[in-house]
Short mmCIF file of C-alpha atoms in Angstrom, two decimals:
data_model
loop_
_atom_site.label_atom_id
_atom_site.label_comp_id
_atom_site.label_asym_id
_atom_site.label_seq_id
_atom_site.Cartn_x
_atom_site.Cartn_y
_atom_site.Cartn_z
CA MET A 1 0.00 0.00 0.00
CA TYR A 2 2.85 2.38 0.75
CA GLN A 3 4.21 2.00 -2.78
CA ILE A 4 0.83 2.78 -4.29
CA LEU A 5 0.06 5.72 -2.03
CA GLY A 6 3.45 7.17 -2.91
CA LEU A 7 2.00 7.95 -6.32
CA PHE A 8 -0.55 10.34 -4.79
CA PRO A 9 -0.20 13.71 -3.00
CA LEU A 10 0.60 13.66 0.72
CA SER A 11 -2.77 15.27 1.48
CA VAL A 12 -4.51 12.27 -0.11
CA VAL A 13 -2.31 9.84 1.81
CA ALA A 14 -3.26 11.53 5.09
CA VAL A 15 -6.97 11.32 4.27
CA THR A 16 -6.79 7.61 3.38
CA PHE A 17 -5.09 6.71 6.65
CA ALA A 18 -7.68 8.77 8.57
CA PHE A 19 -10.39 6.86 6.67
CA ALA A 20 -8.90 3.52 7.76
CA ASP A 21 -8.89 4.59 11.42
CA ALA A 22 -12.32 6.28 11.49
CA ALA A 23 -15.07 4.78 13.64
CA PHE A 24 -17.93 2.85 12.03
CA LEU A 25 -21.52 3.95 12.47
CA ALA A 26 -23.76 1.63 14.50
CA ASN A 27 -25.00 -1.34 12.45
CA GLU A 28 -22.59 -0.49 9.64
CA THR A 29 -20.67 -3.47 8.25
CA SER A 30 -18.66 -1.72 5.53
CA HIS A 31 -17.64 1.67 4.19
CA LEU A 32 -16.53 2.54 0.66
CA ASN A 33 -15.40 5.84 -0.85
CA VAL A 34 -13.23 7.44 -3.55
CA PHE A 35 -10.33 9.74 -2.66
CA VAL A 36 -8.94 10.41 -6.13
CA PRO A 37 -10.41 12.12 -8.04
CA ALA A 38 -11.87 14.25 -5.25
CA SER A 39 -14.89 15.11 -7.43
CA LEU A 40 -16.18 11.53 -6.96
CA HIS A 41 -15.79 11.49 -3.18
CA SER A 42 -19.14 10.87 -1.48
CA GLY A 43 -20.13 13.13 1.38
CA LEU A 44 -22.57 10.59 2.85
CA PRO A 45 -21.70 9.22 6.33
CA ASN A 46 -21.36 5.69 4.92
CA GLY A 47 -19.61 6.80 1.73
CA MET A 48 -20.87 5.46 -1.59
CA ARG A 49 -24.05 3.41 -1.37
CA HIS A 50 -23.18 -0.26 -1.71
CA LYS A 51 -23.71 -3.84 -0.59
CA MET A 52 -20.89 -6.10 0.60
CA SER A 53 -20.58 -9.75 -0.45
CA ASN A 54 -21.82 -12.32 2.04
CA PHE A 55 -19.75 -15.23 0.78
CA GLY A 56 -16.15 -16.37 0.95
CA ARG A 57 -13.48 -16.57 3.63
CA HIS A 58 -12.04 -13.04 3.62
CA PRO A 59 -10.94 -11.59 6.98
CA SER A 60 -13.82 -10.42 9.18
CA VAL A 61 -12.09 -7.06 9.68
CA GLY A 62 -10.04 -5.21 7.10
CA SER A 63 -9.17 -1.99 5.29
CA LEU A 64 -7.80 -1.35 1.79
CA ASN A 65 -6.76 1.91 0.08
CA LEU A 66 -5.82 0.97 -3.48
CA PRO A 67 -6.02 1.98 -7.14
CA VAL A 68 -8.98 0.66 -9.14
CA TYR A 69 -8.83 -0.84 -12.64
CA PHE A 70 -11.96 -1.43 -14.75
CA TYR A 71 -12.19 -4.75 -16.60
CA PHE A 72 -15.28 -5.55 -18.68
CA GLU A 73 -14.96 -9.30 -19.31
CA LEU A 74 -14.66 -10.59 -15.75
CA CYS A 75 -17.05 -13.48 -16.48
CA GLU A 76 -14.40 -14.92 -18.81
CA PHE A 77 -11.28 -16.74 -17.66
CA PRO A 78 -8.33 -16.42 -17.73
CA ILE A 79 -8.06 -12.67 -17.17
CA ASP A 80 -5.75 -10.69 -19.45
CA PRO A 81 -4.00 -8.10 -17.21
CA SER A 82 -2.83 -6.19 -20.28
CA LYS A 83 -6.46 -5.17 -20.95
CA GLY A 84 -8.67 -2.92 -18.88
CA TYR A 85 -8.77 0.74 -17.93
CA PRO A 86 -7.46 3.37 -17.41
CA PRO A 87 -5.11 3.10 -20.41
CA ARG A 88 -1.52 2.35 -19.48
CA PRO A 89 1.78 2.74 -21.35
CA THR A 90 2.61 0.13 -23.98
CA ASP A 91 5.11 -2.53 -23.00
CA PRO A 92 7.79 -2.50 -25.76
CA LYS A 93 8.43 -6.22 -25.22
CA THR A 94 4.84 -7.35 -25.80
CA GLY A 95 3.29 -4.45 -27.74
CA LYS A 96 0.41 -4.53 -25.26
CA GLN A 97 -0.57 -2.23 -22.41
CA ARG A 98 1.47 -2.56 -19.26
CA ARG A 99 -0.17 -5.18 -17.04
CA PHE A 100 -2.31 -3.81 -14.21
CA ASP A 101 -0.81 -6.39 -11.82
CA GLU A 102 2.76 -5.08 -12.18
CA ASP A 103 2.53 -2.01 -9.93
CA GLY A 104 1.47 -3.50 -6.61
CA PRO A 105 -1.92 -4.30 -5.02
CA PHE A 106 -5.11 -3.18 -6.76
CA MET A 107 -8.89 -3.54 -6.85
CA LEU A 108 -10.73 -4.70 -9.94
CA MET A 109 -14.05 -3.15 -11.00
CA THR A 110 -16.50 -4.70 -13.49
CA PRO A 111 -20.13 -4.20 -14.56
CA ARG A 112 -22.93 -6.26 -13.04
CA GLY A 113 -24.40 -9.07 -15.13
CA GLY A 114 -23.35 -11.98 -17.31
CA CYS A 115 -22.45 -14.35 -14.48
CA THR A 116 -22.78 -14.65 -10.70
CA PHE A 117 -21.17 -12.36 -8.15
CA ALA A 118 -19.11 -15.29 -6.86
CA THR A 119 -17.76 -16.03 -10.35
CA LYS A 120 -16.66 -12.43 -10.79
CA ALA A 121 -15.03 -12.43 -7.34
CA ARG A 122 -13.22 -15.70 -8.08
CA HIS A 123 -11.83 -14.43 -11.39
CA ALA A 124 -10.76 -11.13 -9.82
CA GLN A 125 -9.02 -13.05 -7.05
CA ALA A 126 -7.23 -15.24 -9.60
CA SER A 127 -5.97 -12.10 -11.35
CA GLY A 128 -4.35 -10.93 -8.10
CA ALA A 129 -6.95 -8.33 -7.10
CA SER A 130 -7.32 -7.53 -3.40
CA ALA A 131 -11.05 -6.78 -3.80
CA VAL A 132 -13.71 -6.82 -6.50
CA ILE A 133 -16.06 -3.89 -7.13
CA ILE A 134 -19.28 -4.59 -9.05
CA ALA A 135 -20.83 -1.58 -10.82
CA ASP A 136 -24.60 -1.88 -10.85
CA THR A 137 -26.18 -1.10 -14.23
CA THR A 138 -29.80 -0.74 -13.11
CA CYS A 139 -31.36 2.21 -11.25
CA LEU A 140 -33.51 1.81 -8.17
CA CYS A 141 -37.08 2.71 -9.09
CA ASP A 142 -37.34 5.35 -6.36
CA ASP A 143 -34.01 6.98 -7.32
CA GLN A 144 -35.24 9.80 -9.55
CA THR A 145 -31.76 11.28 -9.97
CA CYS A 146 -30.62 8.03 -11.55
CA MET A 147 -33.82 7.40 -13.52
CA ASN A 148 -33.90 10.90 -15.01
CA ASN A 149 -30.24 11.06 -16.05
CA ASN A 150 -30.49 10.91 -19.85
CA THR A 151 -26.72 10.77 -20.36
CA TRP A 152 -26.61 7.28 -18.78
CA LYS A 153 -28.73 5.73 -21.57
CA ASN A 154 -31.36 4.44 -19.17
CA ASP A 155 -33.84 2.11 -20.87
CA GLY A 156 -36.62 2.77 -18.38
CA THR A 157 -36.11 -0.46 -16.46
CA CYS A 158 -35.49 -0.32 -12.73
CA GLU A 159 -35.52 -2.53 -9.64
CA ALA A 160 -37.27 -2.00 -6.33
CA TYR A 161 -34.32 -3.09 -4.19
CA GLU A 162 -30.58 -3.34 -4.58
CA PRO A 163 -29.72 -7.07 -4.84
CA VAL A 164 -27.78 -8.89 -2.15
CA MET A 165 -24.32 -10.12 -3.15
CA ALA A 166 -25.34 -13.69 -2.42
CA ASP A 167 -23.37 -16.90 -2.85
CA ASP A 168 -24.12 -19.14 -5.83
CA GLY A 169 -23.05 -22.18 -3.82
CA SER A 170 -19.43 -22.06 -4.94
CA GLY A 171 -18.07 -19.10 -2.99
CA GLY A 172 -16.30 -21.00 -0.24
CA ASP A 173 -12.91 -20.62 -1.92
CA ILE A 174 -13.06 -16.83 -2.27
CA THR A 175 -10.76 -14.91 0.07
CA ILE A 176 -11.23 -11.31 -1.14
CA PRO A 177 -14.12 -8.97 -0.26
CA GLY A 178 -16.65 -7.88 -2.87
CA PHE A 179 -18.76 -4.73 -3.05
CA LEU A 180 -21.75 -3.86 -5.26
CA ILE A 181 -22.01 -0.09 -5.85
CA TYR A 182 -25.40 1.44 -6.67
CA LYS A 183 -25.65 2.73 -10.24
CA GLU A 184 -25.87 6.41 -9.25
CA ASP A 185 -22.32 6.23 -7.84
CA ALA A 186 -20.97 3.45 -10.06
CA THR A 187 -21.66 5.11 -13.41
CA PRO A 188 -19.64 8.32 -12.79
CA LEU A 189 -16.83 6.16 -11.40
CA LYS A 190 -16.80 3.92 -14.48
CA GLU A 191 -16.93 6.97 -16.79
CA ALA A 192 -13.94 8.54 -15.03
CA ILE A 193 -11.84 5.39 -15.46
CA VAL A 194 -12.99 4.18 -18.89
CA ASP A 195 -14.08 7.30 -20.78
CA HIS A 196 -11.65 9.83 -19.31
CA GLY A 197 -8.69 7.58 -18.44
CA GLN A 198 -8.47 8.89 -14.88
CA SER A 199 -6.55 7.12 -12.13
CA VAL A 200 -8.83 6.29 -9.20
CA LEU A 201 -7.84 5.65 -5.58
CA MET A 202 -10.56 3.99 -3.51
CA GLY A 203 -10.80 3.07 0.16
CA VAL A 204 -12.86 0.18 1.50
CA ARG A 205 -13.13 -1.11 5.05
CA TRP A 206 -15.31 -3.64 6.81
CA HIS A 207 -15.90 -5.32 10.17
CA LYS A 208 -18.45 -7.18 12.25
CA PRO A 209 -20.98 -4.48 13.20
CA THR A 210 -21.75 -3.22 16.67
CA LEU A 211 -25.53 -3.26 16.91
CA ALA A 212 -27.24 -0.07 17.98
CA ASN A 213 -28.82 0.04 21.40
CA THR A 214 -32.56 -0.29 20.80
CA ASP A 215 -33.66 -0.29 24.45
CA THR A 216 -36.38 2.23 25.29
#
């Protein structure tokens, strides 16, 4: 992590370490946010709206502050680390982009759909990713900001609830955490990485929640 954070300004490094040490809200199991670019940082107490995977054998408590690469074909295997976004310099030896697994730990982001959450997590893990981020492609029906955004090519379909990142029965071998980001946050993040070639630094952390006191 120190090698990766060395690529970013000291002010960003300070914020990411403060993020890792910050207290969780009651009943909160995970927290996810973007630090670079600052324009995508969520001001909500829980960061970007998301669901965490409920399968696998990843540590019950953890924190990651890492760059994010976007890879479209995560349902296919094996993964080609020379593909994906943002664009990277060409390796003169291979004629392909520099591999995204050559510069230290990273998180891999991919769109929802095409195969199960567990399959995507397994393939991301096999590629060397420390976490997998799933970008939802469907708006919540009551999210008018998302539904009315014409630049996102919405087809009018929506879902009443954000799906749970459930196991497909094969997730017992997965050791990295997974996170499903709601479309309203996921789409600008994907556009920054894929369409604008921006480098993204994201922080995720998780733990077993402390339940709120409900005594009256």
